[in-house]
mmCIF file of C-alpha atoms and ligand atoms in Angstrom:
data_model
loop_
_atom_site.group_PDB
_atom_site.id
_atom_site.type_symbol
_atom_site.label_atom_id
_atom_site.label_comp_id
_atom_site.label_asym_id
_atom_site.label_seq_id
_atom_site.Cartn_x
_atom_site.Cartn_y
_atom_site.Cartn_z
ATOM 1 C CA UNK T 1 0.000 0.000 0.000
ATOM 2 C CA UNK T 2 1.020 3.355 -0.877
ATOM 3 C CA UNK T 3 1.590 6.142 2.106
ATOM 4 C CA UNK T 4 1.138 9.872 2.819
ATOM 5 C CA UNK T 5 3.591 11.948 3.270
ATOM 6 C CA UNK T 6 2.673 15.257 4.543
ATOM 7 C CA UNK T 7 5.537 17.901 3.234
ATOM 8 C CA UNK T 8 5.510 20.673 5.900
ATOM 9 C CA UNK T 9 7.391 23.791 5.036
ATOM 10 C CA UNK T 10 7.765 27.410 6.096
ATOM 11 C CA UNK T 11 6.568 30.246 3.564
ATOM 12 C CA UNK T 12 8.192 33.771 2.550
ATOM 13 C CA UNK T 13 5.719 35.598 4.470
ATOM 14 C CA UNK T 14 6.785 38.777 5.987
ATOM 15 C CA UNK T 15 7.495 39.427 8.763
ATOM 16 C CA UNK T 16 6.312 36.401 10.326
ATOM 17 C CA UNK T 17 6.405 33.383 7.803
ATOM 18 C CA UNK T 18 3.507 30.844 7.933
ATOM 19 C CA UNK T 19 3.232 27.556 7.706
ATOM 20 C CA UNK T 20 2.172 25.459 4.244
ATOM 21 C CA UNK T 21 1.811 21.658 4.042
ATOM 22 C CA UNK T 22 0.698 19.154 0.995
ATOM 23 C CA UNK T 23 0.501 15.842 0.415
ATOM 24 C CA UNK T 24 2.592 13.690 -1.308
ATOM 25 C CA UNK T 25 1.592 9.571 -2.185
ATOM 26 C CA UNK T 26 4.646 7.589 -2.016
ATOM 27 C CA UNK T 27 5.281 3.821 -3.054
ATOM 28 C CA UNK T 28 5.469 1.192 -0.658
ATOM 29 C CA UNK T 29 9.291 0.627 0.683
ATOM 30 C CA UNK T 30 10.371 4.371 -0.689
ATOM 31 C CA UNK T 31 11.213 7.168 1.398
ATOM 32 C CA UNK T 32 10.041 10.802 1.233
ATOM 33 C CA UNK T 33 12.652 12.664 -1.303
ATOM 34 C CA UNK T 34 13.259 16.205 -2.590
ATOM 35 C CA UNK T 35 9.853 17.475 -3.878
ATOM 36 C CA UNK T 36 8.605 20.996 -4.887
ATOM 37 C CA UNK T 37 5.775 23.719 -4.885
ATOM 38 C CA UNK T 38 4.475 26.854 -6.347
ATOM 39 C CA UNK T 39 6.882 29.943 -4.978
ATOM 40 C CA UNK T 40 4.891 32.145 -6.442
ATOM 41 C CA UNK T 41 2.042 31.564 -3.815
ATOM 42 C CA UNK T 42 3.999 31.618 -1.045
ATOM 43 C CA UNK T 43 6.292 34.847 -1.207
ATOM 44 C CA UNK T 44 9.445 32.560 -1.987
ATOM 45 C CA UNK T 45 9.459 33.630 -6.004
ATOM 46 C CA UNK T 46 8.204 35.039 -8.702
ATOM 47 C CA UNK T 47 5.626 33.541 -11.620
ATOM 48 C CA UNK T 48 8.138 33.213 -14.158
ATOM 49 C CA UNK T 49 10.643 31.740 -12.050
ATOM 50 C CA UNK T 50 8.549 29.935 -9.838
ATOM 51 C CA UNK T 51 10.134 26.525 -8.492
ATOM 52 C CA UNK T 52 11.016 26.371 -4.541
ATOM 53 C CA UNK T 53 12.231 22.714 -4.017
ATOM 54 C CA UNK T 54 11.678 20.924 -0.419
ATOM 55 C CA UNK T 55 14.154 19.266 0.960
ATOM 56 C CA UNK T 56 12.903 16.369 3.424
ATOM 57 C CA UNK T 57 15.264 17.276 7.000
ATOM 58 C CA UNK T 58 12.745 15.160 9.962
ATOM 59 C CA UNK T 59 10.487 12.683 9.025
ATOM 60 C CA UNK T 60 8.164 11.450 11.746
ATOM 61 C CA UNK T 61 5.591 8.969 11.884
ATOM 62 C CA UNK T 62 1.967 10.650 11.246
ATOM 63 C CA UNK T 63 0.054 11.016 14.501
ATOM 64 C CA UNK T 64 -3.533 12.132 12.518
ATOM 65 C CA UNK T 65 -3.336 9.909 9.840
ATOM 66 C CA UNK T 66 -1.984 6.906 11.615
ATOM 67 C CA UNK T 67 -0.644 3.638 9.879
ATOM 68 C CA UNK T 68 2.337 3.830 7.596
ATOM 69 C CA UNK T 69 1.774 7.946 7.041
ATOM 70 C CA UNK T 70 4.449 10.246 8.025
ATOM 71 C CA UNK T 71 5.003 14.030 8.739
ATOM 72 C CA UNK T 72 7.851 15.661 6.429
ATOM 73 C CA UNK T 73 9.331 18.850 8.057
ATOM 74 C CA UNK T 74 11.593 20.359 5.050
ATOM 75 C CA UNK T 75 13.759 22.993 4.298
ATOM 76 C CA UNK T 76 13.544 25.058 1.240
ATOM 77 C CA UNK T 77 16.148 25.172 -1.468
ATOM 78 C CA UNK T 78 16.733 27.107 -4.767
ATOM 79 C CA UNK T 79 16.323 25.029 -8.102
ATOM 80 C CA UNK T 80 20.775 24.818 -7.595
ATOM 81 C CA UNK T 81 20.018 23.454 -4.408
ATOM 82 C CA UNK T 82 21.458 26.151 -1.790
ATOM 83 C CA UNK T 83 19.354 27.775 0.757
ATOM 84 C CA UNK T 84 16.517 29.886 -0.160
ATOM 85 C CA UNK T 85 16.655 33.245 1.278
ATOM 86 C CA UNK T 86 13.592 32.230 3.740
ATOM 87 C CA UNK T 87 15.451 29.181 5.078
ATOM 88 C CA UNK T 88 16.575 30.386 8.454
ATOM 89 C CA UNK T 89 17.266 26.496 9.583
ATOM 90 C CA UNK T 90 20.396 26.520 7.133
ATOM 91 C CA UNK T 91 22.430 29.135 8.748
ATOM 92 C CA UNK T 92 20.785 27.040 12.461
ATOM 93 C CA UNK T 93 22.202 23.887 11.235
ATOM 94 C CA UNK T 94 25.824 25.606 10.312
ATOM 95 C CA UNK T 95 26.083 27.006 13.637
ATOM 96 C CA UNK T 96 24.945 23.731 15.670
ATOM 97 C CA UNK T 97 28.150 22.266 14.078
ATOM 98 C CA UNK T 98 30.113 24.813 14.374
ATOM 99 C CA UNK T 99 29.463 24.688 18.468
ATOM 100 C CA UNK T 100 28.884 21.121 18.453
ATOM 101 C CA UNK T 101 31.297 20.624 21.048
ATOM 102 C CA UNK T 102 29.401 22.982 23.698
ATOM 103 C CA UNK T 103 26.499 19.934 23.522
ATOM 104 C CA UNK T 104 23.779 22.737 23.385
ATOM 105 C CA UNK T 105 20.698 21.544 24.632
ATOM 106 C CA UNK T 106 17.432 23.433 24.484
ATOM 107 C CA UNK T 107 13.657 23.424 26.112
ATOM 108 C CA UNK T 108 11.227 26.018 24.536
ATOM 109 C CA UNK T 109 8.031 27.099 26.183
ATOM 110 C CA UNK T 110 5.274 28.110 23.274
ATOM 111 C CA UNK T 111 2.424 30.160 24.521
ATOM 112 C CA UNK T 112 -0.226 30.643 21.986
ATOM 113 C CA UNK T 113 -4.193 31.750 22.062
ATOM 114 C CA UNK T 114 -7.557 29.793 20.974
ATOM 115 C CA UNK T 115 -9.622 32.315 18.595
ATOM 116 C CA UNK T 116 -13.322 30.964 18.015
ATOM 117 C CA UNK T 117 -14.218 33.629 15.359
ATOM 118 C CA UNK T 118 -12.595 36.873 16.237
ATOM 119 C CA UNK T 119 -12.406 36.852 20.113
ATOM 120 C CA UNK T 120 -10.275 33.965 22.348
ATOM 121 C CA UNK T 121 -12.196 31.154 22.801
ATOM 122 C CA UNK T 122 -14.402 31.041 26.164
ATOM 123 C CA UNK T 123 -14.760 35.075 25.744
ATOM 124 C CA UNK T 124 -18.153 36.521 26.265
ATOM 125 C CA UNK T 125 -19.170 37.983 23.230
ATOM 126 C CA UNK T 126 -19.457 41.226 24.266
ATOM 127 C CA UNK T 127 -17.435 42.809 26.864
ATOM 128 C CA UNK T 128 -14.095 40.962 28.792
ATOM 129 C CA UNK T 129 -13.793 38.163 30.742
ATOM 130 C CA UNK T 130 -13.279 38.507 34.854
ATOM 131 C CA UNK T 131 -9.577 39.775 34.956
ATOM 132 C CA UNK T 132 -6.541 37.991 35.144
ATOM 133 C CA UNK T 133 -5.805 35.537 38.189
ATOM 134 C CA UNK T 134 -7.277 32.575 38.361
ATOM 135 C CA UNK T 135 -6.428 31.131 34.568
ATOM 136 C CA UNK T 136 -3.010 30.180 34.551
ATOM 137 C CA UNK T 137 -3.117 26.253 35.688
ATOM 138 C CA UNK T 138 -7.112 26.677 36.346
ATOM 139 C CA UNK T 139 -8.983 23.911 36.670
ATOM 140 C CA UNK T 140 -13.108 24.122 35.743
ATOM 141 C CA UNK T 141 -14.966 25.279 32.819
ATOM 142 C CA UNK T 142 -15.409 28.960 34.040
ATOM 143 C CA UNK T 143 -11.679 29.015 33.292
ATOM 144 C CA UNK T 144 -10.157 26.640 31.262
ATOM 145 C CA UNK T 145 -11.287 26.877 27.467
ATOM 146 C CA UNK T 146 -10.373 24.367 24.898
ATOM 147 C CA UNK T 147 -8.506 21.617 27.009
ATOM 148 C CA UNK T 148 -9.749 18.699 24.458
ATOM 149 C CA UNK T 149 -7.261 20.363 22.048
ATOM 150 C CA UNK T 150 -4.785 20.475 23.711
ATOM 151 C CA UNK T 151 -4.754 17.041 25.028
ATOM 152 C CA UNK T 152 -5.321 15.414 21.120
ATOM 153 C CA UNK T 153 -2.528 17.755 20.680
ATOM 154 C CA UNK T 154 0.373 16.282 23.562
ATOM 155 C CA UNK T 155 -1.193 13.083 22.451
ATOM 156 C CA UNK T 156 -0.327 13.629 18.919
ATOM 157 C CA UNK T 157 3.405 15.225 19.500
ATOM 158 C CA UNK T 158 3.995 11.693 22.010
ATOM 159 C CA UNK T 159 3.065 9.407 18.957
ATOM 160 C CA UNK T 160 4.793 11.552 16.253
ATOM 161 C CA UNK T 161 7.835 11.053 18.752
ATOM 162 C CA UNK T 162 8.163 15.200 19.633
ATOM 163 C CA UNK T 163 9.997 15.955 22.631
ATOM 164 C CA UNK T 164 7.140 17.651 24.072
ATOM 165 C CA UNK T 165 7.607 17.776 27.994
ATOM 166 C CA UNK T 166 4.555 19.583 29.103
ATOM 167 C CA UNK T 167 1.268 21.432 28.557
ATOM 168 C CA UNK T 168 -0.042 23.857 31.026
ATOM 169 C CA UNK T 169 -2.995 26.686 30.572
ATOM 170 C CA UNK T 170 -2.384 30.470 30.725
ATOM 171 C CA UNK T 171 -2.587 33.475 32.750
ATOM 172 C CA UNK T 172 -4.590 35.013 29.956
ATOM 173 C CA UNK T 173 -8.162 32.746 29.474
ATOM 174 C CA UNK T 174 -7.889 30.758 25.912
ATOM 175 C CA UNK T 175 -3.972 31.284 26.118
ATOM 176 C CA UNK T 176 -2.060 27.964 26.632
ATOM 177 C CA UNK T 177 1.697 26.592 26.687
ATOM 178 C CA UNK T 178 3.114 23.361 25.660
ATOM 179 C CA UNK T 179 7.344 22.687 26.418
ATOM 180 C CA UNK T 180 9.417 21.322 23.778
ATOM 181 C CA UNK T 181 12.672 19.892 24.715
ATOM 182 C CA UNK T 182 15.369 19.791 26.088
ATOM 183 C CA UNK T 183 16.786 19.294 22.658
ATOM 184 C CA UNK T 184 19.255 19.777 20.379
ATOM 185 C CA UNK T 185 19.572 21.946 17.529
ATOM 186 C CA UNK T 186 18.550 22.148 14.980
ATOM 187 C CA UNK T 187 16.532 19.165 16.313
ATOM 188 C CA UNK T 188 14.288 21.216 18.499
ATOM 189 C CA UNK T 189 12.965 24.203 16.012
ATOM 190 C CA UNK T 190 12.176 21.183 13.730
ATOM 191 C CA UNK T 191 10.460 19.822 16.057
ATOM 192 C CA UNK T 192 8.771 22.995 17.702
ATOM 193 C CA UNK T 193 7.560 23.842 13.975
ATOM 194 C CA UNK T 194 6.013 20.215 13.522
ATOM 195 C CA UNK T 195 4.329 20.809 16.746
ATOM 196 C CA UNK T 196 3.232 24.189 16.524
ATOM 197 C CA UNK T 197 1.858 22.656 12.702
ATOM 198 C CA UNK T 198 0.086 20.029 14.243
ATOM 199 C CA UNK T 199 -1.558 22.389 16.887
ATOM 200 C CA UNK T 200 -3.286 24.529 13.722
ATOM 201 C CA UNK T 201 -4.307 21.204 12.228
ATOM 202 C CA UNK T 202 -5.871 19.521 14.831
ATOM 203 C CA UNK T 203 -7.862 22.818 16.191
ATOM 204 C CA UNK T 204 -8.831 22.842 12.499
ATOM 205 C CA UNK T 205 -11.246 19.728 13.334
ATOM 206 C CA UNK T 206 -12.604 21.117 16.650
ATOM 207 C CA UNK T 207 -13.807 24.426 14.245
ATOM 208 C CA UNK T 208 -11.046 26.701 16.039
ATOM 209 C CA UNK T 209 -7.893 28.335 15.519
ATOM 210 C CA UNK T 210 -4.673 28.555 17.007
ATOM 211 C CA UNK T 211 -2.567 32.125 16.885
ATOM 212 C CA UNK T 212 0.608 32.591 17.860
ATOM 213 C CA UNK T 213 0.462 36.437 18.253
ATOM 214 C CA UNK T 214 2.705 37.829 20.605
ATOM 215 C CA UNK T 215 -0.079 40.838 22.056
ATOM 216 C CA UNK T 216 -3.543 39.338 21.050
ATOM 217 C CA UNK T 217 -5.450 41.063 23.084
ATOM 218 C CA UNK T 218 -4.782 44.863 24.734
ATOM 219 C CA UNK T 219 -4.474 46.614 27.877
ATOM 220 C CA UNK T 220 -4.394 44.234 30.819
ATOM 221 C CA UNK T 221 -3.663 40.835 29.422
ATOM 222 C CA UNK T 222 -0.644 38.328 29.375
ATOM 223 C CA UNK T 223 1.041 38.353 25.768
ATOM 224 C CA UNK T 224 2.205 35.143 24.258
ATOM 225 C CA UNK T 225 5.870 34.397 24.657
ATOM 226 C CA UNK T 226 8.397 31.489 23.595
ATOM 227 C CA UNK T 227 10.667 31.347 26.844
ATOM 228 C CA UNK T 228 13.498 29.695 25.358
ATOM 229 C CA UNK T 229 15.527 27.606 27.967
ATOM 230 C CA UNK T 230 18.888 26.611 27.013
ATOM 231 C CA UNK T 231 22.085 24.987 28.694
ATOM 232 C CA UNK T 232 26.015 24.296 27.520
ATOM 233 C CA UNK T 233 27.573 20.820 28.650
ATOM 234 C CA UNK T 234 29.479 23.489 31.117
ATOM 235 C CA UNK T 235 26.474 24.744 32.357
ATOM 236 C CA UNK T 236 24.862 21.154 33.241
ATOM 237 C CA UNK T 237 28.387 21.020 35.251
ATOM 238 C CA UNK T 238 28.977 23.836 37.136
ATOM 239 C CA UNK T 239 27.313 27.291 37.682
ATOM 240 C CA UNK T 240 30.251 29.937 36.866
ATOM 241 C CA UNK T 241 29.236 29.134 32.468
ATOM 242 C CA UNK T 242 25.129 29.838 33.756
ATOM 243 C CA UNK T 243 26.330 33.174 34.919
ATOM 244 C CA UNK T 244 29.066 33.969 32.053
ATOM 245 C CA UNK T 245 25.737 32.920 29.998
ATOM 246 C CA UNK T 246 23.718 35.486 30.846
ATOM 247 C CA UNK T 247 26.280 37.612 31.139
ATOM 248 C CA UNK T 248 27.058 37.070 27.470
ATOM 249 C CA UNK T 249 23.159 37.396 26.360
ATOM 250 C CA UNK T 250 23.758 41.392 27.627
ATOM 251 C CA UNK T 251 26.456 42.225 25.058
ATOM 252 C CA UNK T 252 24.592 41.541 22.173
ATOM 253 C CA UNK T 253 20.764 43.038 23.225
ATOM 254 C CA UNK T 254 19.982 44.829 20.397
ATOM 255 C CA UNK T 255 20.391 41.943 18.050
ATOM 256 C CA UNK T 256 18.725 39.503 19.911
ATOM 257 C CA UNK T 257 15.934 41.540 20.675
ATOM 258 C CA UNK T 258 15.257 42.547 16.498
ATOM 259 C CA UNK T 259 14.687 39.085 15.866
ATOM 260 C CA UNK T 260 12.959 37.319 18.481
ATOM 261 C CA UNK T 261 9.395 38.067 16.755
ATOM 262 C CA UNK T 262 7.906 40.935 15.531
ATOM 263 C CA UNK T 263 5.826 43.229 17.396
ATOM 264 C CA UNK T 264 8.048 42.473 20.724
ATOM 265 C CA UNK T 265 7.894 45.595 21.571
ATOM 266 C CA UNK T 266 4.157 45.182 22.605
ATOM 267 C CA UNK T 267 4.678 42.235 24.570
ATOM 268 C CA UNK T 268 8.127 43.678 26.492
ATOM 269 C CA UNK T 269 6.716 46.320 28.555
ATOM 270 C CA UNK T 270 8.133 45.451 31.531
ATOM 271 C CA UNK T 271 4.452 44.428 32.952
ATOM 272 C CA UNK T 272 3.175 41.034 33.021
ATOM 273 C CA UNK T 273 6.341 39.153 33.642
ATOM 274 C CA UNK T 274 8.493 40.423 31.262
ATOM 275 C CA UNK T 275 11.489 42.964 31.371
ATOM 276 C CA UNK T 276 11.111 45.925 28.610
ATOM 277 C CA UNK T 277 12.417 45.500 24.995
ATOM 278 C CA UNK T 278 15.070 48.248 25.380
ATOM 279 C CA UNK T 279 16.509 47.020 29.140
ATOM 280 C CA UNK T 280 18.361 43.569 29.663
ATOM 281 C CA UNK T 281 18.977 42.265 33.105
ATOM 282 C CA UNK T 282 19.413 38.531 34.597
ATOM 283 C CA UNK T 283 18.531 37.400 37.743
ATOM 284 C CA UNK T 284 17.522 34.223 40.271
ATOM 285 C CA UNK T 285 13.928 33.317 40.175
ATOM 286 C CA UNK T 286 13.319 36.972 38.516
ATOM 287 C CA UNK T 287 10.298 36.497 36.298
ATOM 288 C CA UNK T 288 10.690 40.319 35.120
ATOM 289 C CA UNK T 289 13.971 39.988 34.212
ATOM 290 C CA UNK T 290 15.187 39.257 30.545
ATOM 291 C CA UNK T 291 16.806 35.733 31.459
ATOM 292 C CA UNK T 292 15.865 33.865 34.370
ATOM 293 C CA UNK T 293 18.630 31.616 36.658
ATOM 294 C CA UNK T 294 15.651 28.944 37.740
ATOM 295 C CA UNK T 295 16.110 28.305 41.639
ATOM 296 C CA UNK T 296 16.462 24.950 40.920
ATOM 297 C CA UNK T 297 19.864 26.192 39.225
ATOM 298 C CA UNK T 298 20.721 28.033 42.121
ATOM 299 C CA UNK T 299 20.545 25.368 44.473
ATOM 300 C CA UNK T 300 22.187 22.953 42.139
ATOM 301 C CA UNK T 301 24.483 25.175 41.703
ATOM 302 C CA UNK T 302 24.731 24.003 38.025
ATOM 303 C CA UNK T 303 21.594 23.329 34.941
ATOM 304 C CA UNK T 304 20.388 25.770 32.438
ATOM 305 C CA UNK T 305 19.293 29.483 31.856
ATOM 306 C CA UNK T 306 16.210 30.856 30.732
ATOM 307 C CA UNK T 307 15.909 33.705 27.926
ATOM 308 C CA UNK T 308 12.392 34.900 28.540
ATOM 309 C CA UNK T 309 12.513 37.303 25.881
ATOM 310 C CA UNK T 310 11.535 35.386 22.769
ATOM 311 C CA UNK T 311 7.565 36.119 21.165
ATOM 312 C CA UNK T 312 5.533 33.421 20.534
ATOM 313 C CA UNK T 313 5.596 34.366 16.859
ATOM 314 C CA UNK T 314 9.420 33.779 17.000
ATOM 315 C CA UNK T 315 11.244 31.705 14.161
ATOM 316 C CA UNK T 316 13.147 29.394 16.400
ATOM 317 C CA UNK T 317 15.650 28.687 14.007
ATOM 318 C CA UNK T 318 16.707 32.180 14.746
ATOM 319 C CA UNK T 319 16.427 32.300 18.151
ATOM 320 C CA UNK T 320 18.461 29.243 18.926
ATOM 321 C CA UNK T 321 21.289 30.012 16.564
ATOM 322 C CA UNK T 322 21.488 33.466 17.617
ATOM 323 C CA UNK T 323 22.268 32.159 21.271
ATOM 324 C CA UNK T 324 24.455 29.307 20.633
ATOM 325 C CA UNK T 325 26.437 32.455 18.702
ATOM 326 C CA UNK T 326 26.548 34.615 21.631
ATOM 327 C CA UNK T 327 26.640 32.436 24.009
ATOM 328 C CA UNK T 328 29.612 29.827 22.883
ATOM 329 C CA UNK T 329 31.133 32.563 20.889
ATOM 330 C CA UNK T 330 31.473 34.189 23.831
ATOM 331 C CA UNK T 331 32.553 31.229 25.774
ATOM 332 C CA UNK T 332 35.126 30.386 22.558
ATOM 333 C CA UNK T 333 37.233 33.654 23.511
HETATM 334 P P1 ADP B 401 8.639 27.741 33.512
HETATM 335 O O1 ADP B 401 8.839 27.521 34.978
HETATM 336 O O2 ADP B 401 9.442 28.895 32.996
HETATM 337 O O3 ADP B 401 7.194 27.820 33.123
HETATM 338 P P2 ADP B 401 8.666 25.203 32.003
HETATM 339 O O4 ADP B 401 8.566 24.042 32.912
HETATM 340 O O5 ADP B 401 7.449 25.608 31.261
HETATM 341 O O6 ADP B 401 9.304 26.443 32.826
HETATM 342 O O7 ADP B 401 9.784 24.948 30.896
HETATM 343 C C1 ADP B 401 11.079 24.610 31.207
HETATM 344 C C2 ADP B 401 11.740 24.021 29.966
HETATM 345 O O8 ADP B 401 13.137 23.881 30.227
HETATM 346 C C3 ADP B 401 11.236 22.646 29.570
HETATM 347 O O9 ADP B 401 11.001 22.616 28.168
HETATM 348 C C4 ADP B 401 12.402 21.731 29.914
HETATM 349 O O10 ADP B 401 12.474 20.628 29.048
HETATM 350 C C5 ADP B 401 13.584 22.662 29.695
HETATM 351 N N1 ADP B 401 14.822 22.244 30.334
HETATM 352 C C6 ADP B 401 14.984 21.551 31.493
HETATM 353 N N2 ADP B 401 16.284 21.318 31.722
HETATM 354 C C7 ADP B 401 16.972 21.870 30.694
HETATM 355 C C8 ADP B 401 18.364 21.945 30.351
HETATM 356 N N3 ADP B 401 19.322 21.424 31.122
HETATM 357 N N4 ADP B 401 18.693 22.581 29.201
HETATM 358 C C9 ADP B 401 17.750 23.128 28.422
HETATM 359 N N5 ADP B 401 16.439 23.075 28.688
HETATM 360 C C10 ADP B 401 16.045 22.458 29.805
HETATM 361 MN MN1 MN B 402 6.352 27.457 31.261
HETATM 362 MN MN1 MN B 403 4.185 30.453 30.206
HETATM 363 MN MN1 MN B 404 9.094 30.236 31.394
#
């Protein structure tokens, strides 16, 4: 019997990309090869030059379709085979192996909202819910809104073999997080793009949607972040490379900070558990600082850092291989 391959990819759009998948029918006993699509429909070319090929880079087993089906999470190429200008995981992958020796590992928390319609899902339809406070972690269904997708969704990450390590809901009602990792890279943006996929397909058949924007709702509500956890084989040693890690994250701010999502500005206000855009400080336990020592680390005395500054809406590819650059460039001096 034939099988489906589902060819997952990441468009041209600007500036936050989107996510495209198709369908491929493969043979019995072959694998899932370079393929192609229609650039011109996706902000990756132009309609007389139109061919973006996909180049197969994690192929899992497919949790939806079941059987012999698989997910294909590719990378796009030119018709010569180098990057395309949109593939961020290229430049990702280069400087994994460039730092291989450092053993990166990384866990990334992705908030994102339920929309039913235009307004988060379990919203009255006219007016605001009862303020923040009794969401995050709730339990009932005065507060929690849209927990049977987000079960079928750990459910489905488990059997497509994601490291996903956790689900929890929000501070913000409809807002939700699931944990991938700890990983490697580029291991774990593949993976947190196959997940964060799968989450818009499967709230597709419940008749909802899944956003990932970083501020979707103003005034006096949580924005959606992508805490992005991350720890050297020095760090998991000792605690003197978790400090010199941080450390290391505050000579390079301005970088960091222009591509961790657009629109950060909105979320970093330096209200609701975040540090501003334009300030960077570190500290134990410190949810309003820009990185986070996790008591845990502090009484190990060794483990991992967290850079709380990444937007949900974040290419991950980008934020991981801009702080395995600082951070073991740093270390490398
Ligand atoms: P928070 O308390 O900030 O909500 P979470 O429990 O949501 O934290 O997320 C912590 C993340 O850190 C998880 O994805 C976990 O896998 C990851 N993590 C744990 N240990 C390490 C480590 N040594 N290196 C990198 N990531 C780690
Ligand atoms: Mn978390
Ligand atoms: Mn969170
Ligand atoms: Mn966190």
């Amino acid at each position: 019997m034939p099988y489906k391959a589902e060819y997952i990819w990441i468009d041209g759009n600007q500036p936050t990309a989107k996510m495209r998948s198709k369908t491929k029918v493969i043979a019995d006993g072959e694998t899932p090869g370079i393929w192609g699509f229609d650039g011109s429909s996706t902000q990756q070319a132009t309609g007389d030059n139109s061919d973006v090929v996909l180049n197969p880079v994690l192929v899992l087993p497919d949790p939806l379709r079941g059987g012999d089906h698989k997910l294909v999470m590719t990378e796009t190429l030119l018709t010569d085979l180098t990057p395309h200008p949109s593939n961020t995981r290229a430049a990702c992958a280069a400087a994994s192996e460039k730092y291989a020796s450092f053993d990166m590992w990384y866990g990334i928390e992705q908030e994102y909202t339920f929309f039913d319609g235009i307004k988060p899902l379990g919203w009255p339809d006219n007016g605001f819910p009862a303020p923040q406070g009794g969401y995050y972690c709730g339990v009932g269904a005065d507060e929690v809104f849209g927990r049977e997708v987000v079960e079928d969704h750990m459910d489905a990450c488990i059997e497509a073999g994601i490291h996903i390590s956790g689900i929890n809901a929000e501070v913000m009602p409809g807002q939700w997080e699931f944990q991938i990792g700890p990983v490697g890279s580029p291991r774990a943006a593949d993976e947190l793009w196959l997940a964060r996929w799968l989450l818009y397909r499967i709230a597709e058949d419940h008749g909802i949607s899944a956003t990932l924007d970083p501020k979707p709702i103003k005034g006096d509500w949580n924005g959606a972040g992508a805490h992005t956890n991350f720890s050297t084989k020095q760090m998991r040693e000792s605690y003197q490379p978790c400090i010199d890690a941080a450390e290391a994250l505050g000579t390079n701010v301005a970088e960091h900070i222009a591509n961790y999502g657009d629109r950060i500005e909105e979320r970093l206000t330096g209200e609701h558990e975040t540090q501003r855009h334009d300030q960077y400080s570190y500290g134990e336990s410190d949810r309003g600082a820009s990185v986070r020592i996790p008591w845990q680390v502090v009484k190990d005395q060794k483990g991992y850092i967290e850079d709380r500054r990444p937007n949900a809406n974040c290419d991950p590819y980008v934020v991981t291989r801009l702080i395995i650059e600082t951070v073991c460039g740093a270390a490398s001096k």
